[in-house]
């Protein structure tokens, strides 16, 4: 390489690895500065799918199926849609489940630590973007769009937003692209996008460590889910005529089958199926398969290919 070419190359490599870690500082000045300047994007699209035009996933934490179906609020929500009685998480602990739900593989991750999956590894985002389908991740209490670290409540110092519950953040193919980081947003942005009628067609939603049950219990998670979802279910800006929502958990707590609660909601569900159950065996890879079949996206060539779709 000529010296000049080599320098350009080195700068490009440095810029890329910076992008992958540029937004990790939790110092309040760094957070304030980044919050003021970080790119935030809310593109929309109207690509018609076979059975739905919008797909929303909401993940709660660490609860076995038997405990979740016994919770009054989760039971109520399931009665508004379809209870999937035979749905399984992939593994333990949390992080590989989130990673698998967007990348069709745990990518060898077996823990909750800071992970980076190499930039050649694709996710559902690559398939969605290829068809012009808008997407967004909404994470409660993430301090700004594209933040790549962990964040605590600034008053109580309690864990609040965690990277391990943000499914796309471990993928360099996302973090090396500022336009992709700009679509990983917080709940302030969710509310803004809802008000502006700018919610995307594919969404992944994680409440904070209190509301998702991680640092509390299924009682808190169930109450949060019902309170948060009830107004949205009757809001046409969220629950459009052809919206499919899944409320589920990342994993169970007892080692063994990893059987978890999952309920389908939203106007895409035919009236005749509201209040019913579906005993088909599904798992988190079904989240990918359902989306891929609906929009004819092809697949990521791993565990998504043979998974069962909800419709
Ligand atoms: C949410 O993200 C936006 C966009 O980056 C940022 O301006 C805002 O301060 C964040 N809200 C909270 C409560 O952290
Ligand atoms: C999580 O969000 C709720 C509001 O939705 C808030 O009351 C609670 O304090 C937050 N949890 C933490 C640890 O900050």
PDB file of C-alpha atoms in Angstrom, residues 12-187:
ATOM      1  CA  UNK A  12     -11.297   4.473   7.976  1.00  0.00           C
ATOM      2  CA  UNK A  13     -10.643   1.548  10.323  1.00  0.00           C
ATOM      3  CA  UNK A  14     -10.224   3.910  13.275  1.00  0.00           C
ATOM      4  CA  UNK A  15     -13.453   5.760  12.399  1.00  0.00           C
ATOM      5  CA  UNK A  16     -15.324   2.477  12.206  1.00  0.00           C
ATOM      6  CA  UNK A  17     -14.131   1.108  15.521  1.00  0.00           C
ATOM      7  CA  UNK A  18     -14.875   4.520  17.050  1.00  0.00           C
ATOM      8  CA  UNK A  19     -18.444   4.344  15.802  1.00  0.00           C
ATOM      9  CA  UNK A  20     -18.721   0.961  17.439  1.00  0.00           C
ATOM     10  CA  UNK A  21     -17.775   2.353  20.817  1.00  0.00           C
ATOM     11  CA  UNK A  22     -18.283   6.098  20.537  1.00  0.00           C
ATOM     12  CA  UNK A  23     -21.419   6.174  22.657  1.00  0.00           C
ATOM     13  CA  UNK A  24     -20.452   4.257  25.770  1.00  0.00           C
ATOM     14  CA  UNK A  25     -19.417   6.948  28.269  1.00  0.00           C
ATOM     15  CA  UNK A  26     -21.788   7.356  31.200  1.00  0.00           C
ATOM     16  CA  UNK A  27     -20.190  10.530  32.572  1.00  0.00           C
ATOM     17  CA  UNK A  28     -22.994  13.056  32.815  1.00  0.00           C
ATOM     18  CA  UNK A  29     -21.228  15.631  30.641  1.00  0.00           C
ATOM     19  CA  UNK A  30     -20.571  13.033  27.917  1.00  0.00           C
ATOM     20  CA  UNK A  31     -24.178  11.859  28.055  1.00  0.00           C
ATOM     21  CA  UNK A  32     -25.500  15.424  27.869  1.00  0.00           C
ATOM     22  CA  UNK A  33     -23.248  16.237  24.943  1.00  0.00           C
ATOM     23  CA  UNK A  34     -24.136  13.070  23.053  1.00  0.00           C
ATOM     24  CA  UNK A  35     -27.850  13.494  23.784  1.00  0.00           C
ATOM     25  CA  UNK A  36     -27.647  16.931  22.189  1.00  0.00           C
ATOM     26  CA  UNK A  37     -25.855  15.747  19.074  1.00  0.00           C
ATOM     27  CA  UNK A  38     -26.546  12.044  18.497  1.00  0.00           C
ATOM     28  CA  UNK A  39     -28.456  11.295  15.345  1.00  0.00           C
ATOM     29  CA  UNK A  40     -32.069  10.212  15.806  1.00  0.00           C
ATOM     30  CA  UNK A  41     -34.116   8.939  12.909  1.00  0.00           C
ATOM     31  CA  UNK A  42     -37.758   7.933  12.559  1.00  0.00           C
ATOM     32  CA  UNK A  43     -38.307   6.843   8.988  1.00  0.00           C
ATOM     33  CA  UNK A  44     -41.660   5.337   8.082  1.00  0.00           C
ATOM     34  CA  UNK A  45     -42.774   3.052   5.271  1.00  0.00           C
ATOM     35  CA  UNK A  46     -45.892   1.271   4.071  1.00  0.00           C
ATOM     36  CA  UNK A  47     -44.786  -2.062   2.716  1.00  0.00           C
ATOM     37  CA  UNK A  48     -47.808  -4.376   2.694  1.00  0.00           C
ATOM     38  CA  UNK A  49     -47.285  -7.789   4.257  1.00  0.00           C
ATOM     39  CA  UNK A  50     -49.268 -10.979   3.719  1.00  0.00           C
ATOM     40  CA  UNK A  51     -51.033 -10.944   7.083  1.00  0.00           C
ATOM     41  CA  UNK A  52     -49.806  -7.805   8.858  1.00  0.00           C
ATOM     42  CA  UNK A  53     -48.182  -4.458   8.039  1.00  0.00           C
ATOM     43  CA  UNK A  54     -46.630  -3.829  11.445  1.00  0.00           C
ATOM     44  CA  UNK A  55     -44.869  -6.152  13.899  1.00  0.00           C
ATOM     45  CA  UNK A  56     -44.253  -5.183  17.514  1.00  0.00           C
ATOM     46  CA  UNK A  57     -42.291  -7.297  20.013  1.00  0.00           C
ATOM     47  CA  UNK A  58     -42.328  -6.457  23.698  1.00  0.00           C
ATOM     48  CA  UNK A  59     -40.027  -8.407  26.001  1.00  0.00           C
ATOM     49  CA  UNK A  60     -40.329  -8.913  29.729  1.00  0.00           C
ATOM     50  CA  UNK A  61     -37.827 -10.780  31.893  1.00  0.00           C
ATOM     51  CA  UNK A  62     -37.153 -14.075  33.627  1.00  0.00           C
ATOM     52  CA  UNK A  63     -40.470 -15.771  34.282  1.00  0.00           C
ATOM     53  CA  UNK A  64     -41.597 -19.356  33.785  1.00  0.00           C
ATOM     54  CA  UNK A  65     -44.742 -20.019  31.757  1.00  0.00           C
ATOM     55  CA  UNK A  66     -46.672 -21.373  34.717  1.00  0.00           C
ATOM     56  CA  UNK A  67     -46.072 -18.255  36.783  1.00  0.00           C
ATOM     57  CA  UNK A  68     -46.878 -15.842  33.941  1.00  0.00           C
ATOM     58  CA  UNK A  69     -50.181 -17.482  32.933  1.00  0.00           C
ATOM     59  CA  UNK A  70     -51.255 -17.290  36.554  1.00  0.00           C
ATOM     60  CA  UNK A  71     -50.748 -13.518  36.621  1.00  0.00           C
ATOM     61  CA  UNK A  72     -54.095 -11.706  36.347  1.00  0.00           C
ATOM     62  CA  UNK A  73     -52.824  -8.916  34.093  1.00  0.00           C
ATOM     63  CA  UNK A  74     -51.006 -11.221  31.694  1.00  0.00           C
ATOM     64  CA  UNK A  75     -54.027 -13.524  31.653  1.00  0.00           C
ATOM     65  CA  UNK A  76     -56.224 -10.547  30.791  1.00  0.00           C
ATOM     66  CA  UNK A  77     -53.918  -9.446  27.957  1.00  0.00           C
ATOM     67  CA  UNK A  78     -53.843 -12.972  26.513  1.00  0.00           C
ATOM     68  CA  UNK A  79     -57.660 -12.975  26.531  1.00  0.00           C
ATOM     69  CA  UNK A  80     -57.523 -10.002  24.149  1.00  0.00           C
ATOM     70  CA  UNK A  81     -55.595 -12.059  21.591  1.00  0.00           C
ATOM     71  CA  UNK A  82     -54.082 -15.532  21.232  1.00  0.00           C
ATOM     72  CA  UNK A  83     -52.173 -17.256  24.033  1.00  0.00           C
ATOM     73  CA  UNK A  84     -49.295 -19.328  22.643  1.00  0.00           C
ATOM     74  CA  UNK A  85     -49.215 -22.244  25.063  1.00  0.00           C
ATOM     75  CA  UNK A  86     -46.121 -23.992  23.714  1.00  0.00           C
ATOM     76  CA  UNK A  87     -43.520 -21.232  23.265  1.00  0.00           C
ATOM     77  CA  UNK A  88     -39.864 -21.602  24.345  1.00  0.00           C
ATOM     78  CA  UNK A  89     -36.868 -19.381  24.943  1.00  0.00           C
ATOM     79  CA  UNK A  90     -33.589 -20.455  23.371  1.00  0.00           C
ATOM     80  CA  UNK A  91     -31.108 -20.546  26.247  1.00  0.00           C
ATOM     81  CA  UNK A  92     -29.904 -18.859  29.454  1.00  0.00           C
ATOM     82  CA  UNK A  93     -29.012 -16.190  30.496  1.00  0.00           C
ATOM     83  CA  UNK A  94     -30.746 -13.133  28.990  1.00  0.00           C
ATOM     84  CA  UNK A  95     -28.380 -11.754  26.407  1.00  0.00           C
ATOM     85  CA  UNK A  96     -28.118 -14.689  23.978  1.00  0.00           C
ATOM     86  CA  UNK A  97     -31.926 -14.815  23.798  1.00  0.00           C
ATOM     87  CA  UNK A  98     -32.131 -11.173  22.688  1.00  0.00           C
ATOM     88  CA  UNK A  99     -29.225 -11.644  20.283  1.00  0.00           C
ATOM     89  CA  UNK A 100     -30.848 -14.755  18.792  1.00  0.00           C
ATOM     90  CA  UNK A 101     -34.209 -13.046  18.301  1.00  0.00           C
ATOM     91  CA  UNK A 102     -32.719 -10.636  15.752  1.00  0.00           C
ATOM     92  CA  UNK A 103     -29.816 -12.635  14.334  1.00  0.00           C
ATOM     93  CA  UNK A 104     -31.228 -16.188  14.230  1.00  0.00           C
ATOM     94  CA  UNK A 105     -28.318 -17.465  16.327  1.00  0.00           C
ATOM     95  CA  UNK A 106     -26.830 -16.858  19.737  1.00  0.00           C
ATOM     96  CA  UNK A 107     -23.580 -16.233  17.855  1.00  0.00           C
ATOM     97  CA  UNK A 108     -21.707 -18.176  20.505  1.00  0.00           C
ATOM     98  CA  UNK A 109     -22.693 -15.793  23.308  1.00  0.00           C
ATOM     99  CA  UNK A 110     -23.264 -17.564  26.607  1.00  0.00           C
ATOM    100  CA  UNK A 111     -23.245 -14.677  29.098  1.00  0.00           C
ATOM    101  CA  UNK A 112     -24.517 -11.167  29.782  1.00  0.00           C
ATOM    102  CA  UNK A 113     -21.198  -9.341  29.388  1.00  0.00           C
ATOM    103  CA  UNK A 114     -20.300  -6.642  26.843  1.00  0.00           C
ATOM    104  CA  UNK A 115     -20.188  -8.440  23.499  1.00  0.00           C
ATOM    105  CA  UNK A 116     -19.405  -7.501  19.935  1.00  0.00           C
ATOM    106  CA  UNK A 117     -20.424  -9.720  17.028  1.00  0.00           C
ATOM    107  CA  UNK A 118     -18.299  -9.133  13.929  1.00  0.00           C
ATOM    108  CA  UNK A 119     -19.622  -6.814  11.266  1.00  0.00           C
ATOM    109  CA  UNK A 120     -20.074  -9.535   8.657  1.00  0.00           C
ATOM    110  CA  UNK A 121     -22.881 -11.105  10.707  1.00  0.00           C
ATOM    111  CA  UNK A 122     -26.297 -10.066   9.456  1.00  0.00           C
ATOM    112  CA  UNK A 123     -29.501  -9.476  11.367  1.00  0.00           C
ATOM    113  CA  UNK A 124     -33.165  -9.007  10.531  1.00  0.00           C
ATOM    114  CA  UNK A 125     -32.314  -5.331   9.957  1.00  0.00           C
ATOM    115  CA  UNK A 126     -30.409  -6.234   6.787  1.00  0.00           C
ATOM    116  CA  UNK A 127     -33.433  -8.154   5.495  1.00  0.00           C
ATOM    117  CA  UNK A 128     -35.894  -5.388   6.419  1.00  0.00           C
ATOM    118  CA  UNK A 129     -33.788  -2.621   4.883  1.00  0.00           C
ATOM    119  CA  UNK A 130     -33.388  -4.598   1.649  1.00  0.00           C
ATOM    120  CA  UNK A 131     -37.186  -4.390   1.230  1.00  0.00           C
ATOM    121  CA  UNK A 132     -37.532  -0.810   2.431  1.00  0.00           C
ATOM    122  CA  UNK A 133     -39.333  -1.791   5.644  1.00  0.00           C
ATOM    123  CA  UNK A 134     -38.843   0.765   8.423  1.00  0.00           C
ATOM    124  CA  UNK A 135     -37.675  -0.497  11.814  1.00  0.00           C
ATOM    125  CA  UNK A 136     -36.910   0.836  15.258  1.00  0.00           C
ATOM    126  CA  UNK A 137     -35.846  -0.370  18.678  1.00  0.00           C
ATOM    127  CA  UNK A 138     -37.358   1.358  21.719  1.00  0.00           C
ATOM    128  CA  UNK A 139     -35.593   0.917  25.065  1.00  0.00           C
ATOM    129  CA  UNK A 140     -36.932   2.591  28.163  1.00  0.00           C
ATOM    130  CA  UNK A 141     -34.428   4.912  29.882  1.00  0.00           C
ATOM    131  CA  UNK A 142     -31.740   4.634  27.238  1.00  0.00           C
ATOM    132  CA  UNK A 143     -30.225   8.102  27.628  1.00  0.00           C
ATOM    133  CA  UNK A 144     -30.123   8.921  23.897  1.00  0.00           C
ATOM    134  CA  UNK A 145     -30.409   7.277  20.492  1.00  0.00           C
ATOM    135  CA  UNK A 146     -27.520   4.977  19.704  1.00  0.00           C
ATOM    136  CA  UNK A 147     -26.096   4.826  23.243  1.00  0.00           C
ATOM    137  CA  UNK A 148     -23.971   1.690  23.469  1.00  0.00           C
ATOM    138  CA  UNK A 149     -23.336   1.287  27.198  1.00  0.00           C
ATOM    139  CA  UNK A 150     -25.387   0.568  30.329  1.00  0.00           C
ATOM    140  CA  UNK A 151     -27.189   3.275  32.261  1.00  0.00           C
ATOM    141  CA  UNK A 152     -28.334   3.620  35.850  1.00  0.00           C
ATOM    142  CA  UNK A 153     -31.067   5.788  37.300  1.00  0.00           C
ATOM    143  CA  UNK A 154     -29.218   9.034  37.972  1.00  0.00           C
ATOM    144  CA  UNK A 155     -30.950   9.574  41.335  1.00  0.00           C
ATOM    145  CA  UNK A 156     -31.158   6.103  42.824  1.00  0.00           C
ATOM    146  CA  UNK A 157     -28.238   4.508  40.896  1.00  0.00           C
ATOM    147  CA  UNK A 158     -30.443   1.479  40.307  1.00  0.00           C
ATOM    148  CA  UNK A 159     -29.927  -0.422  37.039  1.00  0.00           C
ATOM    149  CA  UNK A 160     -32.215   1.059  34.502  1.00  0.00           C
ATOM    150  CA  UNK A 161     -31.252   0.561  30.856  1.00  0.00           C
ATOM    151  CA  UNK A 162     -28.977  -2.377  30.004  1.00  0.00           C
ATOM    152  CA  UNK A 163     -27.237  -3.158  26.740  1.00  0.00           C
ATOM    153  CA  UNK A 164     -27.832  -6.902  27.181  1.00  0.00           C
ATOM    154  CA  UNK A 165     -31.591  -6.323  26.721  1.00  0.00           C
ATOM    155  CA  UNK A 166     -31.100  -4.332  23.525  1.00  0.00           C
ATOM    156  CA  UNK A 167     -31.048  -7.032  20.840  1.00  0.00           C
ATOM    157  CA  UNK A 168     -29.161  -5.188  18.101  1.00  0.00           C
ATOM    158  CA  UNK A 169     -26.486  -3.436  20.178  1.00  0.00           C
ATOM    159  CA  UNK A 170     -24.086  -6.397  20.205  1.00  0.00           C
ATOM    160  CA  UNK A 171     -23.942  -6.498  16.416  1.00  0.00           C
ATOM    161  CA  UNK A 172     -21.141  -4.461  14.856  1.00  0.00           C
ATOM    162  CA  UNK A 173     -23.201  -4.433  11.659  1.00  0.00           C
ATOM    163  CA  UNK A 174     -25.558  -2.133  13.576  1.00  0.00           C
ATOM    164  CA  UNK A 175     -23.151  -0.167  15.757  1.00  0.00           C
ATOM    165  CA  UNK A 176     -20.748   0.596  12.903  1.00  0.00           C
ATOM    166  CA  UNK A 177     -23.538   2.419  11.079  1.00  0.00           C
ATOM    167  CA  UNK A 178     -24.692   5.726  12.561  1.00  0.00           C
ATOM    168  CA  UNK A 179     -27.931   5.514  10.599  1.00  0.00           C
ATOM    169  CA  UNK A 180     -28.709   2.242  12.331  1.00  0.00           C
ATOM    170  CA  UNK A 181     -27.683   3.516  15.758  1.00  0.00           C
ATOM    171  CA  UNK A 182     -30.075   6.416  15.130  1.00  0.00           C
ATOM    172  CA  UNK A 183     -32.995   3.974  15.072  1.00  0.00           C
ATOM    173  CA  UNK A 184     -32.181   2.506  18.493  1.00  0.00           C
ATOM    174  CA  UNK A 185     -34.168   4.937  20.637  1.00  0.00           C
ATOM    175  CA  UNK A 186     -35.699   5.489  24.061  1.00  0.00           C
ATOM    176  CA  UNK A 187     -39.299   5.750  25.256  1.00  0.00           C
TER     177      UNK A 187
END
